[in-house]
Amino acid sequence: MDQEPEYIAVNKAKWDERAPAHAASADYGFERFRADPSHLSDVVRFDRPRLGDLAGVRGVHLQCHIGTDTLSLARLGARMSGLDFSAESLRQARALAGDTVDFHESDVYRALDVLDHGGYDLVYTGVGALCWLPSVSRWAGVVAGLLRPGGRLFLRESHPLLWALDEKADQPVLRYPYFEHVEPLVFEEYDTYVATDVAFTHGHTHTWNHGLGEIVTALLERGLRLTLLEEHDSVPWNALPGQMTESADGEWRLTSEPERLAASYTLVAVKE
């Protein structure tokens, strides 16, 4: 077997450590999922009007983490599989979803080694996924390989403009690359994006940004046809602390003049 790239080992250590804390945090709402069979994640609820009828749809959620969005899609009628490279994340996901979802452990770029080629009506990817991948073109190739003709990609993702901002500045300013870059951005951060008292020991991460045009072009080059690209002034976590306010739908927007920032987007593309 080929040696695992350094960025995968580094990032996997982070997610393996954080998965139990995420599952225990009220922010992910495991208890709400268990108490209410109709409960959906805030992320899936936000895009439910754009998802359409999922009854009987065979779908796969790439980079599914602890499975709350995956289970939510299953509750909307899809026959879901989930894929993630973190064994601990999948352990938590299986504890939540039981046999409702079929989970697979793999790096995204090797998804076709464990999932069915051309076997899916829907490939779904949630917020905060593409930044962990060095090549959006390779990712688009995996998406195209998984979809049957007529199948669609549904992507809700943080906007590359947001990723380019320095979130620790008193006023957000451009600091990081907007466009895809060869070398990773390397960070040391020992916190996480949910409420928890856990003290983490793994803070080292490797990430990349990908421009919106690069993402769209990569999909077009793989034979997908764009059917929706909608930018949003919100994102489902406090991405710019001190600058954002949470609304009732669980989304965070700039407190002052939110129309200034494209914080996330929804993209839908169909395989020809």
Coordinates of N, CA and C in Angstrom, one line a residue, residues 147-266:
L147 N -20.9 9.3 -9.4 CA -22.3 9.6 -9.9 C -22.7 8.8 -11.1
R148 N -23.9 8.3 -11.2 CA -24.4 7.8 -12.4 C -24.8 8.9 -13.3
P149 N -25.0 8.6 -14.7 CA -25.5 9.7 -15.6 C -26.8 10.2 -15.1
G150 N -26.9 11.5 -15.0 CA -28.1 12.2 -14.4 C -28.1 12.4 -13.0
G151 N -27.1 11.8 -12.3 CA -26.9 12.0 -10.8 C -26.4 13.4 -10.6
R152 N -26.5 13.9 -9.3 CA -26.1 15.2 -9.0 C -25.2 15.3 -7.8
L153 N -24.4 16.3 -7.9 CA -23.6 16.8 -6.7 C -24.3 17.9 -6.0
F154 N -24.4 17.8 -4.7 CA -25.0 18.9 -3.9 C -23.9 19.3 -2.9
L155 N -23.4 20.5 -3.0 CA -22.3 21.0 -2.2 C -22.8 22.3 -1.5
R156 N -22.8 22.3 -0.2 CA -22.9 23.5 0.6 C -21.5 23.7 1.3
E157 N -20.9 24.8 1.0 CA -19.5 25.0 1.5 C -19.2 26.4 1.9
S158 N -18.3 26.5 2.8 CA -17.8 27.8 3.2 C -17.2 28.5 1.9
H159 N -17.4 29.8 1.9 CA -17.0 30.6 0.7 C -15.4 30.8 0.7
P160 N -14.7 30.6 -0.4 CA -13.3 30.9 -0.4 C -12.9 32.3 0.0
L161 N -13.8 33.3 -0.2 CA -13.6 34.6 0.3 C -13.5 34.6 1.8
L162 N -14.3 33.9 2.5 CA -14.3 33.8 4.0 C -13.0 33.1 4.4
W163 N -12.5 32.0 3.7 CA -11.3 31.4 4.1 C -10.1 32.3 3.9
A164 N -10.2 33.3 3.0 CA -9.1 34.2 2.8 C -8.9 35.2 3.8
L165 N -9.9 35.4 4.7 CA -9.8 36.4 5.7 C -9.1 35.9 7.0
D166 N -8.5 36.9 7.7 CA -7.8 36.7 9.0 C -8.9 36.8 10.0
E167 N -9.4 35.7 10.5 CA -10.5 35.7 11.5 C -10.1 36.2 12.9
K168 N -8.8 36.4 13.1 CA -8.3 36.8 14.4 C -8.0 38.3 14.5
A169 N -8.1 39.0 13.3 CA -7.9 40.4 13.3 C -9.1 41.2 13.9
D170 N -8.9 42.4 14.4 CA -9.9 43.1 15.0 C -11.0 43.4 14.0
Q171 N -10.6 43.7 12.8 CA -11.5 43.8 11.7 C -11.0 42.8 10.6
P172 N -11.9 41.9 10.1 CA -11.4 40.9 9.1 C -10.7 41.6 7.9
V173 N -9.5 41.1 7.6 CA -8.7 41.6 6.5 C -8.2 40.4 5.7
L174 N -8.0 40.6 4.4 CA -7.5 39.5 3.5 C -6.1 39.2 4.0
R175 N -5.8 37.9 4.2 CA -4.5 37.4 4.7 C -4.1 36.2 3.9
Y176 N -5.0 35.2 3.7 CA -4.6 33.9 3.1 C -5.0 33.9 1.6
P177 N -4.4 32.9 0.9 CA -4.7 32.8 -0.5 C -6.2 32.5 -0.8
Y178 N -6.7 33.1 -1.8 CA -8.0 32.8 -2.3 C -8.0 31.6 -3.2
F179 N -7.0 31.6 -4.1 CA -6.8 30.5 -5.1 C -6.1 29.3 -4.6
E180 N -6.3 28.2 -5.2 CA -5.6 27.0 -4.8 C -4.1 27.2 -4.9
H181 N -3.4 26.6 -3.9 CA -2.0 26.8 -3.7 C -1.3 25.4 -3.5
V182 N -0.1 25.3 -3.9 CA 0.5 23.9 -3.8 C 0.9 23.6 -2.4
E183 N 1.5 24.5 -1.7 CA 1.9 24.2 -0.3 C 0.7 24.5 0.6
P184 N 0.6 23.6 1.6 CA -0.6 23.8 2.6 C -0.4 25.0 3.5
L185 N -1.5 25.6 3.9 CA -1.4 26.5 5.0 C -1.3 25.7 6.3
V186 N -0.4 25.9 7.1 CA -0.1 25.1 8.3 C -0.5 26.0 9.6
F187 N -1.3 25.4 10.4 CA -1.8 26.1 11.6 C -1.6 25.2 12.9
E188 N -1.5 25.9 14.0 CA -1.4 25.3 15.3 C -2.6 25.8 16.1
E189 N -3.7 25.1 16.2 CA -4.9 25.6 16.9 C -5.4 24.4 17.8
Y190 N -5.5 24.7 19.0 CA -5.9 23.6 20.0 C -7.3 23.8 20.5
D191 N -8.2 24.5 19.8 CA -9.6 24.6 20.1 C -10.4 23.9 19.1
T192 N -11.7 24.1 19.1 CA -12.6 23.6 18.1 C -13.8 24.5 18.0
Y193 N -14.7 24.2 17.1 CA -15.8 25.1 16.7 C -17.1 24.8 17.5
V194 N -17.1 23.9 18.5 CA -18.2 23.6 19.3 C -17.9 23.8 20.8
A195 N -18.9 24.0 21.6 CA -18.7 24.2 23.0 C -18.2 22.9 23.7
T196 N -17.1 22.9 24.3 CA -16.5 21.7 25.0 C -15.5 22.1 26.0
D197 N -15.4 21.3 27.1 CA -14.3 21.6 28.1 C -13.1 20.7 27.8
V198 N -13.1 19.9 26.8 CA -12.0 19.0 26.5 C -10.7 19.8 26.1
A199 N -9.6 19.5 26.7 CA -8.3 20.1 26.3 C -7.6 19.2 25.2
F200 N -7.5 19.7 24.1 CA -6.9 18.9 22.9 C -5.4 19.0 22.9
T201 N -4.8 17.9 22.4 CA -3.3 17.9 22.3 C -2.9 17.9 20.9
H202 N -3.8 17.7 19.9 CA -3.4 17.8 18.5 C -4.0 19.1 17.9
G203 N -3.1 20.0 17.5 CA -3.5 21.2 17.0 C -3.0 21.5 15.6
H204 N -2.1 20.6 15.1 CA -1.4 20.8 13.9 C -2.3 20.5 12.7
T205 N -2.5 21.4 11.7 CA -3.4 21.1 10.6 C -2.7 21.6 9.3
H206 N -3.1 20.9 8.2 CA -2.7 21.4 6.8 C -4.0 21.6 6.1
T207 N -4.2 22.8 5.5 CA -5.4 23.2 4.7 C -5.0 23.9 3.5
W208 N -6.0 24.0 2.6 CA -5.9 24.7 1.3 C -7.2 25.4 1.0
N209 N -7.1 26.5 0.2 CA -8.2 27.2 -0.3 C -8.4 26.9 -1.8
H210 N -9.6 27.0 -2.3 CA -9.9 26.8 -3.7 C -10.9 27.9 -4.1
G211 N -10.5 28.6 -5.1 CA -11.4 29.7 -5.6 C -12.7 29.1 -6.2
L212 N -13.7 29.9 -6.2 CA -15.0 29.5 -6.7 C -14.9 29.1 -8.1
G213 N -14.2 29.9 -8.9 CA -14.0 29.6 -10.3 C -13.3 28.3 -10.5
E214 N -12.3 28.0 -9.7 CA -11.6 26.7 -9.8 C -12.5 25.5 -9.5
I215 N -13.3 25.7 -8.6 CA -14.2 24.6 -8.2 C -15.2 24.3 -9.3
V216 N -15.8 25.4 -9.9 CA -16.8 25.2 -11.0 C -16.1 24.6 -12.2
T217 N -14.9 25.2 -12.5 CA -14.2 24.7 -13.7 C -13.8 23.2 -13.6
A218 N -13.4 22.8 -12.4 CA -13.0 21.4 -12.2 C -14.2 20.5 -12.4
L219 N -15.4 20.9 -12.0 CA -16.6 20.1 -12.2 C -17.0 20.1 -13.7
L220 N -16.9 21.2 -14.4 CA -17.3 21.3 -15.8 C -16.3 20.4 -16.6
E221 N -15.0 20.4 -16.3 CA -14.1 19.6 -17.0 C -14.3 18.1 -16.8
R222 N -15.0 17.7 -15.8 CA -15.3 16.3 -15.5 C -16.7 15.9 -16.0
G223 N -17.3 16.8 -16.8 CA -18.5 16.4 -17.4 C -19.8 16.7 -16.6
L224 N -19.7 17.5 -15.6 CA -20.9 17.9 -14.9 C -21.4 19.3 -15.4
R225 N -22.7 19.4 -15.3 CA -23.4 20.6 -15.7 C -23.9 21.4 -14.5
L226 N -23.5 22.6 -14.4 CA -24.0 23.4 -13.2 C -25.4 23.8 -13.4
T227 N -26.2 23.5 -12.3 CA -27.6 23.9 -12.3 C -28.0 24.9 -11.2
L228 N -27.1 25.1 -10.2 CA -27.4 26.0 -9.2 C -26.1 26.5 -8.6
L229 N -25.9 27.8 -8.4 CA -24.8 28.4 -7.7 C -25.4 29.6 -6.9
E230 N -25.6 29.4 -5.6 CA -26.2 30.4 -4.8 C -25.3 30.8 -3.6
E231 N -24.9 32.0 -3.6 CA -24.1 32.5 -2.5 C -24.9 33.0 -1.3
H232 N -24.4 32.8 -0.1 CA -25.2 33.1 1.1 C -24.3 34.1 2.0
D233 N -25.0 34.9 2.7 CA -24.3 35.8 3.7 C -24.1 35.2 5.0
S234 N -24.3 33.9 5.1 CA -24.2 33.2 6.4 C -23.4 31.9 6.3
V235 N -23.0 31.4 7.5 CA -22.3 30.2 7.6 C -22.7 29.5 8.9
P236 N -22.7 28.2 9.0 CA -23.3 27.6 10.3 C -22.3 27.5 11.4
W237 N -21.4 28.4 11.6 CA -20.6 28.4 12.8 C -20.0 29.9 12.9
N238 N -19.5 30.2 14.1 CA -19.0 31.5 14.3 C -17.6 31.7 13.7
A239 N -17.6 32.0 12.4 CA -16.4 31.9 11.6 C -15.5 33.2 11.9
L240 N -16.1 34.3 12.3 CA -15.3 35.5 12.6 C -15.7 36.0 14.0
P241 N -15.1 35.4 15.0 CA -15.5 35.7 16.4 C -15.4 37.2 16.7
G242 N -16.5 37.7 17.3 CA -16.6 39.1 17.6 C -17.2 39.9 16.5
Q243 N -17.4 39.3 15.3 CA -17.9 40.1 14.2 C -19.2 39.5 13.7
M244 N -19.7 38.4 14.2 CA -20.9 37.7 13.7 C -21.9 37.5 14.8
T245 N -23.2 37.4 14.4 CA -24.3 37.2 15.3 C -25.1 36.0 14.8
E246 N -25.5 35.1 15.7 CA -26.2 33.9 15.4 C -27.7 34.2 15.2
S247 N -28.3 33.7 14.2 CA -29.8 33.8 14.0 C -30.5 32.6 14.4
A248 N -31.8 32.6 14.4 CA -32.6 31.5 14.9 C -32.4 30.2 14.1
D249 N -32.0 30.3 12.9 CA -31.8 29.1 12.1 C -30.4 28.4 12.3
G250 N -29.6 28.9 13.3 CA -28.3 28.4 13.5 C -27.2 28.9 12.6
E251 N -27.5 29.9 11.8 CA -26.6 30.5 10.9 C -26.0 31.7 11.5
W252 N -24.7 32.0 11.2 CA -24.0 33.2 11.7 C -23.7 34.2 10.5
R253 N -24.0 35.4 10.8 CA -23.9 36.5 9.8 C -23.1 37.6 10.4
L254 N -22.4 38.4 9.6 CA -21.8 39.7 10.1 C -22.8 40.5 10.8
T255 N -22.5 40.9 12.0 CA -23.4 41.7 12.8 C -23.7 43.0 12.1
S256 N -22.8 43.6 11.5 CA -22.9 44.9 10.8 C -22.9 44.7 9.3
E257 N -23.9 45.0 8.6 CA -24.0 45.0 7.1 C -23.5 43.6 6.6
P258 N -24.3 42.5 6.9 CA -23.9 41.2 6.4 C -23.9 41.0 4.9
E259 N -24.5 41.9 4.2 CA -24.4 41.9 2.7 C -23.0 42.1 2.2
R260 N -22.1 42.5 3.0 CA -20.7 42.7 2.6 C -19.9 41.4 2.3
L261 N -20.4 40.3 2.9 CA -19.6 39.1 2.8 C -20.4 37.9 2.3
A262 N -19.8 37.3 1.2 CA -20.3 36.0 0.8 C -19.6 35.0 1.7
A263 N -20.4 34.4 2.7 CA -19.8 33.5 3.7 C -19.8 32.1 3.3
S264 N -20.8 31.7 2.5 CA -20.9 30.3 2.1 C -21.7 30.3 0.7
Y265 N -21.8 29.1 0.2 CA -22.5 28.9 -1.1 C -23.1 27.5 -1.2
T266 N -24.1 27.4 -2.0 CA -24.7 26.1 -2.4 C -24.5 25.9 -3.9

